[in-house]
Short mmCIF file of C-alpha atoms in Angstrom, two decimals:
data_model
loop_
_atom_site.label_atom_id
_atom_site.label_comp_id
_atom_site.label_asym_id
_atom_site.label_seq_id
_atom_site.Cartn_x
_atom_site.Cartn_y
_atom_site.Cartn_z
CA MET A 1 17.98 19.07 9.45
CA SER A 2 21.15 20.50 8.15
CA ILE A 3 20.84 22.55 5.10
CA PRO A 4 23.70 23.71 2.75
CA SER A 5 24.83 27.04 3.00
CA GLY A 6 23.63 27.98 -0.62
CA ALA A 7 20.22 26.82 0.28
CA ARG A 8 19.83 29.01 3.25
CA THR A 9 20.10 32.23 0.91
CA ALA A 10 18.14 30.57 -1.90
CA VAL A 11 15.07 32.39 -3.12
CA PRO A 12 11.96 30.46 -1.87
CA GLN A 13 10.30 28.42 -4.58
CA VAL A 14 6.82 28.26 -3.17
CA PRO A 15 4.86 31.43 -3.74
CA GLU A 16 4.00 33.25 -0.42
CA ALA A 17 0.09 32.72 -0.61
CA ILE A 18 0.38 28.95 -0.97
CA HIS A 19 3.23 28.88 1.66
CA ARG A 20 0.92 30.50 4.16
CA ARG A 21 -1.81 27.82 3.59
CA ARG A 22 0.48 24.77 3.16
CA TRP A 23 -0.46 23.08 6.41
CA ALA A 24 -4.25 23.35 5.29
CA ILE A 25 -3.43 21.87 1.95
CA LEU A 26 -1.65 19.01 3.54
CA VAL A 27 -5.06 18.40 5.69
CA VAL A 28 -6.87 18.03 2.28
CA LEU A 29 -3.95 15.96 0.70
CA MET A 30 -4.29 13.63 3.85
CA PHE A 31 -8.10 13.51 3.68
CA SER A 32 -7.89 12.35 -0.03
CA LEU A 33 -5.43 9.64 0.72
CA LEU A 34 -7.39 8.63 3.67
CA ILE A 35 -10.15 7.41 1.71
CA VAL A 36 -8.23 5.53 -0.95
CA VAL A 37 -6.13 3.71 1.98
CA LEU A 38 -9.35 3.42 4.11
CA ASP A 39 -11.44 1.45 1.27
CA ASN A 40 -8.94 -1.60 1.30
CA SER A 41 -8.85 -1.68 5.25
CA ILE A 42 -12.49 -1.76 5.23
CA LEU A 43 -12.81 -4.53 2.69
CA ASN A 44 -10.39 -6.75 4.85
CA VAL A 45 -12.98 -6.73 7.81
CA ALA A 46 -15.94 -7.28 5.47
CA VAL A 47 -14.59 -10.29 3.54
CA LYS A 48 -16.37 -12.79 5.86
CA THR A 49 -19.69 -10.84 5.41
CA ILE A 50 -19.42 -10.65 1.70
CA ALA A 51 -18.64 -14.38 1.77
CA SER A 52 -22.17 -15.04 3.34
CA PRO A 53 -25.18 -16.04 1.14
CA ALA A 54 -27.65 -13.47 0.19
CA PRO A 55 -29.36 -11.46 1.63
CA THR A 56 -26.55 -10.94 4.24
CA GLY A 57 -23.71 -10.92 1.45
CA LEU A 58 -22.99 -11.85 -2.05
CA GLY A 59 -22.13 -15.39 -1.42
CA ALA A 60 -18.53 -14.64 -2.87
CA THR A 61 -16.17 -17.68 -3.13
CA GLN A 62 -12.59 -17.50 -1.84
CA SER A 63 -11.68 -16.77 -5.22
CA GLU A 64 -14.07 -13.99 -5.99
CA LEU A 65 -13.20 -12.46 -2.44
CA GLU A 66 -9.42 -12.32 -3.75
CA TRP A 67 -10.58 -10.75 -6.83
CA ALA A 68 -12.67 -8.05 -5.10
CA ILE A 69 -9.25 -7.04 -3.52
CA ASN A 70 -6.98 -7.71 -6.41
CA SER A 71 -9.02 -6.22 -9.35
CA TYR A 72 -8.34 -2.90 -7.49
CA THR A 73 -4.81 -3.76 -7.05
CA LEU A 74 -4.29 -4.69 -10.60
CA VAL A 75 -5.74 -1.62 -11.94
CA PHE A 76 -4.17 0.77 -9.33
CA ALA A 77 -0.54 -0.74 -9.68
CA GLY A 78 -0.84 -0.87 -13.64
CA LEU A 79 -1.74 2.84 -13.89
CA LEU A 80 0.03 4.51 -11.30
CA PHE A 81 3.03 5.25 -13.06
CA THR A 82 1.08 6.73 -16.06
CA ALA A 83 -1.13 8.82 -13.54
CA GLY A 84 2.11 10.26 -11.98
CA LEU A 85 3.18 11.33 -15.62
CA LEU A 86 -0.11 12.73 -16.55
CA GLY A 87 -0.02 14.87 -13.50
CA ASP A 88 3.37 16.37 -14.34
CA ARG A 89 2.10 17.10 -17.70
CA ILE A 90 -1.43 18.24 -17.47
CA GLY A 91 -1.55 19.45 -13.76
CA ARG A 92 -1.60 17.52 -10.73
CA LYS A 93 -4.77 19.30 -9.28
CA LYS A 94 -6.70 18.20 -12.55
CA VAL A 95 -5.74 14.65 -12.16
CA LEU A 96 -6.24 14.63 -8.34
CA LEU A 97 -9.77 16.08 -8.81
CA PHE A 98 -10.45 13.35 -11.63
CA GLY A 99 -9.17 10.48 -9.72
CA ILE A 100 -11.27 11.48 -6.49
CA LEU A 101 -14.53 11.74 -8.54
CA LEU A 102 -14.05 8.54 -10.39
CA PHE A 103 -13.10 6.84 -6.94
CA GLY A 104 -16.62 8.25 -5.71
CA VAL A 105 -18.61 7.15 -8.60
CA GLY A 106 -16.98 3.65 -8.33
CA SER A 107 -17.89 3.41 -4.51
CA ALA A 108 -21.50 4.24 -5.19
CA LEU A 109 -21.62 1.49 -8.11
CA ALA A 110 -19.90 -1.17 -5.89
CA ALA A 111 -22.17 -0.52 -2.89
CA MET A 112 -25.22 -1.24 -5.19
CA SER A 113 -23.35 -4.64 -6.81
CA GLY A 114 -25.96 -7.39 -7.14
CA SER A 115 -23.35 -10.36 -7.81
CA PRO A 116 -19.61 -10.93 -6.93
CA GLY A 117 -18.96 -10.05 -10.59
CA GLU A 118 -20.26 -6.58 -10.58
CA LEU A 119 -18.45 -5.97 -7.25
CA ILE A 120 -15.19 -7.09 -8.87
CA THR A 121 -15.81 -4.65 -11.86
CA TRP A 122 -16.72 -1.50 -9.58
CA ARG A 123 -13.76 -2.23 -7.47
CA ALA A 124 -11.65 -2.14 -10.73
CA LEU A 125 -13.25 1.33 -11.58
CA MET A 126 -12.46 2.44 -8.13
CA GLY A 127 -8.59 1.48 -8.39
CA PHE A 128 -8.61 3.48 -11.87
CA GLY A 129 -9.50 6.54 -9.95
CA ALA A 130 -7.11 5.75 -6.70
CA ALA A 131 -4.34 5.47 -9.28
CA PHE A 132 -4.83 9.16 -10.16
CA VAL A 133 -5.12 10.41 -6.42
CA MET A 134 -2.23 8.52 -4.52
CA PRO A 135 0.87 10.02 -6.65
CA ALA A 136 -0.93 13.48 -6.97
CA THR A 137 -1.22 13.81 -3.29
CA LEU A 138 2.47 13.26 -2.63
CA ALA A 139 3.49 15.41 -5.76
CA VAL A 140 1.42 18.36 -4.63
CA LEU A 141 2.84 18.14 -1.21
CA MET A 142 6.54 18.42 -2.70
CA ASN A 143 5.43 21.45 -4.51
CA VAL A 144 3.78 23.38 -1.54
CA PHE A 145 6.47 22.75 0.86
CA GLU A 146 10.02 23.99 0.83
CA ARG A 147 12.70 21.46 1.00
CA ASP A 148 13.59 21.79 4.85
CA GLU A 149 9.84 21.03 5.55
CA GLN A 150 9.30 18.31 3.15
CA PRO A 151 10.55 15.48 5.63
CA ARG A 152 8.02 16.70 8.23
CA ALA A 153 5.36 16.90 5.89
CA ILE A 154 5.88 13.67 4.42
CA GLY A 155 6.02 12.21 7.90
CA ILE A 156 2.57 13.53 8.38
CA TRP A 157 1.47 12.32 5.03
CA ALA A 158 2.64 8.93 5.95
CA GLY A 159 1.12 8.94 9.30
CA SER A 160 -2.36 9.55 7.63
CA VAL A 161 -1.79 5.93 6.37
CA GLY A 162 -1.83 4.72 9.74
CA LEU A 163 -4.94 6.69 10.55
CA ALA A 164 -6.62 4.92 7.72
CA ILE A 165 -5.75 1.60 8.85
CA ALA A 166 -7.33 2.42 12.33
CA ILE A 167 -10.44 4.18 10.71
CA GLY A 168 -11.11 1.69 8.15
CA PRO A 169 -11.76 -1.45 10.22
CA ILE A 170 -13.40 0.46 12.96
CA THR A 171 -15.67 2.10 10.44
CA GLY A 172 -16.30 -1.10 8.74
CA GLY A 173 -17.18 -3.02 11.88
CA LEU A 174 -19.64 -0.37 12.86
CA LEU A 175 -21.52 -0.13 9.33
CA LEU A 176 -21.51 -3.93 9.11
CA GLU A 177 -23.17 -4.16 12.79
CA HIS A 178 -25.95 -1.62 11.88
CA PHE A 179 -26.19 -1.73 8.04
CA TRP A 180 -25.79 -4.07 4.84
CA TRP A 181 -22.53 -4.91 3.53
CA GLY A 182 -22.58 -2.15 0.68
CA SER A 183 -22.48 0.46 3.27
CA ILE A 184 -18.56 0.18 3.61
CA PHE A 185 -18.48 1.49 0.11
CA LEU A 186 -21.42 3.90 0.15
CA VAL A 187 -19.69 5.72 2.96
CA ASN A 188 -17.02 6.88 0.67
CA VAL A 189 -19.55 9.02 -1.32
CA PRO A 190 -20.00 12.05 1.33
CA VAL A 191 -16.11 11.98 2.01
CA VAL A 192 -15.36 12.28 -1.84
CA ILE A 193 -17.94 15.24 -2.02
CA VAL A 194 -16.23 17.12 0.84
CA ALA A 195 -12.63 16.18 -0.53
CA LEU A 196 -13.81 17.70 -3.89
CA ILE A 197 -15.01 21.04 -2.32
CA ALA A 198 -11.77 21.43 -0.33
CA MET A 199 -9.36 20.66 -3.36
CA VAL A 200 -11.16 23.16 -5.49
CA LEU A 201 -10.82 25.96 -2.74
CA LEU A 202 -7.45 25.01 -1.33
CA VAL A 203 -5.22 23.15 -3.55
CA PRO A 204 -2.96 24.92 -6.10
CA ASP A 205 -2.31 23.45 -9.53
CA SER A 206 1.21 22.67 -10.44
CA LYS A 207 2.96 20.81 -13.21
CA ASP A 208 6.40 20.33 -14.95
CA PRO A 209 7.05 23.67 -16.94
CA ARG A 210 9.32 21.99 -19.29
CA PRO A 211 7.79 18.46 -19.84
CA GLY A 212 9.34 17.82 -23.31
CA ARG A 213 7.42 15.71 -25.68
CA ILE A 214 5.40 12.89 -24.28
CA ASP A 215 6.66 9.16 -24.55
CA PRO A 216 3.80 7.24 -25.73
CA ILE A 217 5.74 3.88 -26.19
CA GLY A 218 7.32 4.13 -22.66
CA VAL A 219 3.75 4.80 -21.21
CA LEU A 220 2.21 1.93 -22.97
CA LEU A 221 5.31 -0.29 -22.19
CA SER A 222 4.75 0.48 -18.49
CA ILE A 223 1.11 -0.30 -18.51
CA VAL A 224 1.37 -3.44 -20.19
CA GLY A 225 4.36 -4.56 -18.22
CA LEU A 226 3.03 -3.85 -14.88
CA VAL A 227 -0.48 -5.29 -15.70
CA LEU A 228 0.96 -8.39 -16.82
CA LEU A 229 3.23 -8.87 -13.89
CA VAL A 230 0.77 -8.06 -11.20
CA TYR A 231 -1.80 -10.39 -12.89
CA GLY A 232 0.61 -13.18 -13.07
CA ILE A 233 1.30 -12.51 -9.11
CA ILE A 234 -2.22 -12.61 -8.45
CA ARG A 235 -3.17 -15.52 -10.25
CA GLY A 236 -0.47 -17.56 -9.07
CA GLY A 237 -1.68 -16.58 -5.49
CA GLU A 238 -5.22 -17.58 -6.34
CA LEU A 239 -4.23 -20.91 -7.76
CA ALA A 240 -1.67 -21.36 -5.01
CA ASP A 241 0.59 -22.51 -7.67
CA PHE A 242 3.38 -20.36 -9.42
CA THR A 243 4.17 -23.20 -11.93
CA ASP A 244 0.91 -23.04 -13.88
CA ALA A 245 1.49 -22.18 -17.41
CA ILE A 246 -0.62 -18.82 -17.50
CA VAL A 247 1.06 -17.74 -14.41
CA LEU A 248 4.57 -18.33 -15.77
CA LEU A 249 3.65 -16.64 -19.11
CA SER A 250 2.00 -13.62 -17.35
CA ILE A 251 4.90 -13.08 -15.11
CA ALA A 252 7.66 -13.75 -17.82
CA GLY A 253 5.64 -11.68 -20.38
CA GLY A 254 5.54 -8.76 -17.61
CA LEU A 255 9.26 -8.88 -16.83
CA LEU A 256 10.30 -8.83 -20.42
CA VAL A 257 8.03 -5.97 -21.23
CA LEU A 258 9.36 -3.95 -18.33
CA ILE A 259 12.92 -4.83 -19.41
CA GLY A 260 11.89 -3.36 -22.74
CA PHE A 261 10.59 -0.26 -21.06
CA VAL A 262 13.81 0.21 -19.24
CA TRP A 263 15.99 -0.44 -22.52
CA HIS A 264 13.61 2.22 -24.32
CA GLU A 265 13.78 4.90 -21.53
CA LYS A 266 17.70 4.60 -21.66
CA ARG A 267 17.69 5.42 -25.19
CA SER A 268 14.77 7.75 -25.78
CA THR A 269 15.66 11.52 -26.14
CA HIS A 270 12.43 12.33 -23.86
CA PRO A 271 12.22 9.42 -21.39
CA ALA A 272 9.06 9.15 -19.09
CA ILE A 273 11.43 8.42 -16.31
CA ASP A 274 15.16 9.08 -16.16
CA ILE A 275 16.39 5.37 -15.43
CA SER A 276 19.82 6.81 -14.27
CA TYR A 277 18.33 7.54 -10.79
CA PHE A 278 18.30 3.95 -10.16
CA LYS A 279 21.95 3.72 -10.44
CA GLU A 280 22.02 5.52 -6.93
CA PRO A 281 22.26 2.86 -4.26
CA ALA A 282 20.26 5.08 -1.94
CA PHE A 283 17.55 5.49 -4.20
CA SER A 284 17.30 1.93 -5.44
CA ALA A 285 17.34 0.73 -1.90
CA ALA A 286 14.68 2.95 -0.62
CA VAL A 287 12.28 1.70 -3.57
CA ALA A 288 13.42 -1.75 -2.82
CA ALA A 289 12.63 -1.11 1.14
CA ILE A 290 9.03 -0.06 0.15
CA ALA A 291 8.22 -3.00 -1.95
CA LEU A 292 9.68 -5.51 0.74
CA VAL A 293 8.00 -4.05 3.81
CA PHE A 294 4.56 -4.18 1.90
CA PHE A 295 5.53 -7.41 0.64
CA ALA A 296 5.67 -8.65 4.33
CA LEU A 297 2.86 -6.61 5.87
CA MET A 298 0.05 -7.22 3.11
CA GLY A 299 0.22 -10.89 3.41
CA VAL A 300 -0.07 -10.70 7.11
CA THR A 301 -2.86 -8.29 6.96
CA PHE A 302 -4.77 -10.68 4.67
CA PHE A 303 -4.45 -13.48 7.09
CA SER A 304 -4.86 -11.82 10.35
CA ALA A 305 -8.36 -10.93 9.54
CA PHE A 306 -9.43 -14.56 9.28
CA TYR A 307 -7.20 -15.37 12.49
CA MET A 308 -9.24 -12.71 14.49
CA GLN A 309 -12.58 -13.47 13.11
CA SER A 310 -12.63 -17.02 12.31
CA VAL A 311 -10.09 -18.45 14.93
CA ARG A 312 -10.68 -16.10 17.67
CA GLY A 313 -14.26 -15.45 16.97
CA TRP A 314 -14.25 -11.62 17.02
CA SER A 315 -16.67 -9.55 15.37
CA ALA A 316 -15.37 -7.25 12.37
CA LEU A 317 -15.72 -4.31 14.72
CA GLU A 318 -13.63 -5.78 17.46
CA SER A 319 -11.04 -7.01 14.78
CA GLY A 320 -10.78 -3.33 13.63
CA LEU A 321 -10.34 -2.19 17.12
CA MET A 322 -7.41 -4.62 17.54
CA LEU A 323 -5.52 -2.91 14.76
CA LEU A 324 -5.70 0.60 16.63
CA PRO A 325 -1.95 -0.08 18.22
CA LEU A 326 -0.80 -0.63 14.67
CA ALA A 327 -2.26 2.51 13.52
CA ALA A 328 -1.38 4.54 16.82
CA ALA A 329 2.42 3.83 16.32
CA GLN A 330 2.44 4.86 12.77
CA MET A 331 0.45 8.30 13.55
CA ILE A 332 2.81 8.97 16.65
CA PHE A 333 6.27 8.07 15.09
CA ALA A 334 6.08 8.72 11.36
CA PRO A 335 6.06 12.59 11.72
CA ARG A 336 9.01 12.44 14.15
CA ALA A 337 11.13 9.80 12.35
CA ARG A 338 12.84 12.59 10.68
CA LEU A 339 14.17 13.61 14.03
CA LEU A 340 16.15 10.35 14.35
CA VAL A 341 17.26 10.37 10.81
CA ASP A 342 18.89 13.88 11.46
CA ARG A 343 20.68 12.38 14.68
CA PHE A 344 21.64 8.66 13.66
CA GLY A 345 21.24 8.52 9.47
CA ALA A 346 18.67 6.83 7.30
CA ARG A 347 20.53 3.75 7.55
CA ALA A 348 20.47 3.26 11.26
CA VAL A 349 16.79 4.15 11.42
CA CYS A 350 15.44 2.32 8.59
CA THR A 351 17.47 -0.91 9.79
CA VAL A 352 16.11 -0.79 13.07
CA GLY A 353 12.68 -0.31 11.74
CA MET A 354 12.88 -3.23 9.68
CA LEU A 355 14.00 -5.38 12.28
CA LEU A 356 11.06 -4.17 14.34
CA VAL A 357 8.68 -5.00 11.67
CA ALA A 358 10.36 -8.49 11.43
CA ILE A 359 9.83 -9.21 15.14
CA GLY A 360 6.33 -8.16 14.92
CA LEU A 361 5.59 -10.72 12.03
CA ALA A 362 7.54 -13.25 13.55
CA ALA A 363 5.39 -13.28 16.66
CA PHE A 364 2.51 -14.56 14.64
CA ALA A 365 4.18 -17.73 14.62
CA LEU A 366 3.72 -18.07 18.43
CA PHE A 367 -0.03 -17.08 18.42
CA ASP A 368 -2.79 -19.60 19.29
CA GLY A 369 -6.28 -19.46 19.88
CA THR A 370 -5.89 -18.24 23.29
CA THR A 371 -3.03 -15.63 23.11
CA PRO A 372 -3.70 -12.77 25.46
CA VAL A 373 -5.11 -9.53 23.82
CA TRP A 374 -2.67 -7.51 25.37
CA VAL A 375 0.34 -9.51 23.66
CA LEU A 376 -1.26 -9.02 20.25
CA CYS A 377 -1.68 -5.31 20.82
CA LEU A 378 1.79 -4.89 22.15
CA LEU A 379 3.34 -6.62 19.13
CA LEU A 380 1.23 -4.64 16.75
CA PHE A 381 2.25 -1.66 18.37
CA VAL A 382 5.92 -2.65 17.72
CA GLN A 383 5.24 -3.43 14.14
CA GLY A 384 3.46 -0.12 13.45
CA THR A 385 6.72 1.59 15.23
CA GLY A 386 8.90 -0.09 12.96
CA MET A 387 6.91 0.78 9.84
CA ALA A 388 6.79 4.35 10.74
CA HIS A 389 10.75 4.40 10.89
CA VAL A 390 11.09 2.84 7.45
CA MET A 391 8.32 4.56 5.39
CA THR A 392 8.90 8.11 6.15
CA PRO A 393 12.96 7.99 5.46
CA VAL A 394 12.76 5.78 2.45
CA THR A 395 9.84 8.21 0.99
CA VAL A 396 11.89 11.23 1.68
CA SER A 397 14.81 9.62 0.10
CA VAL A 398 12.93 8.67 -3.23
CA MET A 399 11.03 12.02 -3.30
CA GLN A 400 14.29 14.34 -2.81
CA ALA A 401 16.00 12.48 -5.13
CA LEU A 402 14.20 13.79 -8.08
CA PRO A 403 13.67 17.44 -9.21
CA ARG A 404 10.57 19.32 -7.92
CA GLU A 405 8.90 19.24 -11.33
CA LYS A 406 9.25 15.47 -11.49
CA ALA A 407 7.52 15.03 -8.12
CA GLY A 408 4.78 13.29 -9.96
CA SER A 409 7.01 10.62 -11.53
CA GLY A 410 8.80 10.24 -8.16
CA SER A 411 5.68 9.66 -6.22
CA ALA A 412 4.39 7.26 -8.96
CA VAL A 413 7.68 5.23 -8.62
CA ASN A 414 7.43 5.16 -4.87
CA ASN A 415 3.55 4.04 -5.07
CA THR A 416 4.20 1.53 -7.67
CA PHE A 417 6.66 -0.36 -5.92
CA ARG A 418 4.63 -0.26 -2.77
CA GLN A 419 1.63 -1.68 -4.98
CA VAL A 420 3.51 -4.45 -6.54
CA GLY A 421 5.25 -5.31 -3.22
CA GLY A 422 1.82 -5.50 -1.63
CA ALA A 423 0.46 -7.73 -4.54
CA LEU A 424 3.30 -10.04 -4.08
CA GLY A 425 2.79 -10.38 -0.30
CA VAL A 426 -0.77 -11.29 -0.77
CA ALA A 427 -0.22 -13.75 -3.40
CA VAL A 428 2.93 -15.39 -2.38
CA LEU A 429 2.10 -15.54 1.34
CA GLY A 430 -1.57 -16.07 0.55
CA SER A 431 -0.54 -19.14 -1.31
CA VAL A 432 1.76 -20.48 1.31
CA LEU A 433 -0.91 -20.18 3.57
CA SER A 434 -3.50 -22.05 1.33
CA THR A 435 -1.20 -24.82 0.67
CA VAL A 436 -0.11 -25.60 4.17
CA TYR A 437 -3.82 -25.31 5.33
CA ARG A 438 -5.10 -27.66 2.64
CA GLY A 439 -2.27 -30.23 3.11
CA ASP A 440 -3.17 -30.22 7.15
CA ILE A 441 -7.00 -30.28 6.75
CA GLU A 442 -7.29 -32.95 4.03
CA GLY A 443 -6.89 -35.60 6.55
CA HIS A 444 -9.81 -34.48 8.71
CA LEU A 445 -12.45 -34.20 5.66
CA GLY A 446 -12.59 -38.20 4.91
CA ALA A 447 -15.99 -38.38 6.47
CA LEU A 448 -17.49 -35.86 4.28
CA PRO A 449 -19.25 -36.78 1.04
CA ALA A 450 -16.82 -36.49 -2.11
CA GLY A 451 -18.52 -33.41 -3.26
CA LEU A 452 -17.91 -31.45 -0.17
CA ARG A 453 -14.43 -32.50 0.20
CA GLU A 454 -12.79 -30.20 -2.06
CA THR A 455 -15.00 -27.12 -1.24
CA ALA A 456 -14.12 -27.54 2.65
CA GLY A 457 -10.56 -27.75 1.92
CA GLU A 458 -10.39 -24.44 0.00
CA SER A 459 -10.01 -22.17 3.13
CA ILE A 460 -10.99 -21.96 7.00
CA GLU A 461 -14.01 -20.27 5.95
CA ALA A 462 -15.33 -22.89 3.74
CA THR A 463 -14.57 -25.63 6.24
CA LEU A 464 -16.34 -23.82 9.18
CA GLY A 465 -19.24 -23.14 6.93
CA ILE A 466 -19.70 -26.99 6.16
CA ALA A 467 -18.90 -27.85 9.98
CA ASP A 468 -21.72 -25.24 10.91
CA ARG A 469 -24.25 -27.03 8.69
CA MET A 470 -23.32 -30.38 10.23
CA GLY A 471 -24.40 -29.18 13.79
CA ALA A 472 -22.95 -30.94 16.71
CA ALA A 473 -21.21 -33.64 14.30
CA GLY A 474 -19.24 -30.63 12.94
CA ALA A 475 -17.43 -29.79 16.32
CA PRO A 476 -14.30 -31.91 15.57
CA LEU A 477 -13.95 -30.48 12.25
CA ILE A 478 -13.95 -26.89 13.77
CA ASP A 479 -11.20 -27.70 15.99
CA ALA A 480 -9.26 -29.45 13.06
CA ALA A 481 -9.85 -26.31 11.06
CA ASN A 482 -8.54 -23.90 13.67
CA ASP A 483 -5.58 -26.14 14.20
CA ALA A 484 -4.73 -26.35 10.48
CA PHE A 485 -5.09 -22.53 10.18
CA LEU A 486 -2.85 -21.79 13.03
CA LYS A 487 -0.29 -24.07 11.56
CA ALA A 488 -0.49 -22.32 8.31
CA MET A 489 -0.29 -19.08 9.94
CA HIS A 490 2.73 -19.89 11.82
CA VAL A 491 4.63 -20.99 8.52
CA THR A 492 3.39 -17.74 6.70
CA ALA A 493 4.40 -15.42 9.77
CA ILE A 494 8.19 -16.92 9.39
CA GLY A 495 8.28 -16.11 5.72
CA SER A 496 7.05 -12.73 6.13
CA ALA A 497 9.55 -12.11 8.95
CA THR A 498 12.22 -13.39 6.65
CA ILE A 499 11.35 -11.04 3.89
CA ALA A 500 11.41 -8.13 6.27
CA LEU A 501 14.98 -9.33 7.39
CA VAL A 502 16.00 -9.22 3.84
CA GLY A 503 14.66 -5.55 3.72
CA ALA A 504 16.82 -4.72 6.83
CA LEU A 505 19.87 -6.32 4.88
CA VAL A 506 19.26 -4.15 1.93
CA VAL A 507 18.84 -0.64 3.72
CA ALA A 508 21.72 -1.59 6.06
CA LEU A 509 24.02 -2.02 2.83
CA PHE A 510 22.82 0.81 0.63
CA LEU A 511 21.22 3.66 2.38
CA PRO A 512 23.24 6.46 3.64
CA GLY A 513 24.64 6.70 7.10
CA LYS A 514 24.76 9.84 9.18
CA PRO A 515 25.64 12.84 6.91
CA ALA A 516 28.76 14.66 7.78
CA ALA A 517 28.53 18.33 9.12
CA GLY A 518 27.39 20.57 6.38
CA GLN A 519 25.98 17.74 4.24
CA GLU A 520 22.51 17.47 3.46
CA PRO A 521 20.98 14.37 5.16
CA GLY A 522 20.10 11.56 2.91
CA GLY A 523 21.83 13.26 0.31
CA SER A 524 24.83 10.85 -0.84
CA GLY A 525 24.92 7.51 -2.44
CA LYS A 526 27.68 5.13 -2.89
CA GLY A 527 31.13 6.80 -2.31
CA GLY A 528 29.46 10.05 -1.07
CA ARG A 529 28.47 11.05 -4.41
CA PRO A 530 25.46 13.42 -4.08
CA VAL A 531 22.13 12.29 -5.14
CA ARG A 532 20.46 14.66 -7.14
CA ALA A 533 17.81 16.45 -5.13
CA ALA A 534 14.86 18.93 -5.38
CA GLY A 535 15.23 22.34 -4.16
CA THR A 536 18.98 22.90 -4.28
CA THR A 537 18.66 25.42 -7.27
CA PRO A 538 16.13 28.29 -6.92
CA ARG A 539 13.71 28.75 -9.72
CA GLY A 540 13.77 32.47 -11.14
#
């Protein structure tokens, strides 16, 4: 990666003792990130088990299952920005330790849940802890690596997400085959203990040396706005109706509060985040790409679990193993994406990456109940390769656009857009899936008693559950449910791929191209104006 001549003679910003153990610190940060991401991927393969009646599961309804996932997302997304700011102010190590500890406590309580309501509550507590973990890991990374090594370190950090995608479902499948459903949460506890010890011993503390006065109004507006927006999105997906009054009021209210947040930040003498960064096309395109790729991916992740387990009849473990190609591609290519960016520029690399994601998503529109396993594995590998070549460059763009001392804020922006995009994906694409499925299955429910028709039409799991109780007479209903689900999945896959194509257009138009000789990679916005970057001016 080319480095400006001034940077070559700059005094290193990272103390030598920390510099020597930087790779060990990165392993600890990956370990911390791993359990936060792993937890959601584990839950995705356990939804069928948790929906089963006691004692196998909790007898959770489709709505309760969605809230077991979304309560985590709602709290997580609402607090990410605030958690990043607190890390910059009071120390990133402190908030990282606090977040991991709270996540572990929430995991233990979730494992002992006696009802869907309790599970939803403890999942929210886990989301509270996770909100302090994710931005802190990336912020610490930015403060233990010099600028020239940051793209490589961020690539490895992003690759750990791929590792979690693989380990989560496989671990969940193994646990569900041998233990009760609560073990998928209890397994987090020993991991948290090891992570806490490693953090205390290895991870240095860092914070903004000149944080200025706190902006309580900005912090409050960000929390309220994000919570209202994400709640409205989740509720709309749950109802499969975004015209509902509560949904419209929540989304509109959240957007108005966030507009008020932007207005306040632009006029504040001590803003929580410098809004002017969003004027840079490269910065805005990067955060938009993060949101769009997770919008597309999370919606597909939600329905692919039902495709694998309900339509194909695979176990939770087998479904988890099917995600190995997606994870392997990210683990292989995310740390190496910087090499292609150096050669071809972020614009070309991210555009091709988004196109590969779109191809992988669109392929679901061709799947049926007999699609060969190797085809599914190949396309998931393609999708993972595309994600690896999007997530690493755009994360580098976001993080290197802010000064090092504001790394917590930058990480919070990066992860907030990712979570909001993911929540939108589950809600919007989930509602499309539900609407198409209900419309197609209703014509096959006429023979059922009136009280069962509405229940059977909620989801493929509900339909199959009733068909199983009917014995041999339920066989036609099983075939109809599978056909209806496949049709709904095809429509949703096309929608997901369309969103990915929008992301490709955004990065093609606004991300910087290949830098000129002597110019820092990714360092120019529209018209060649440099994006402010960390590490260009040495401290002391």
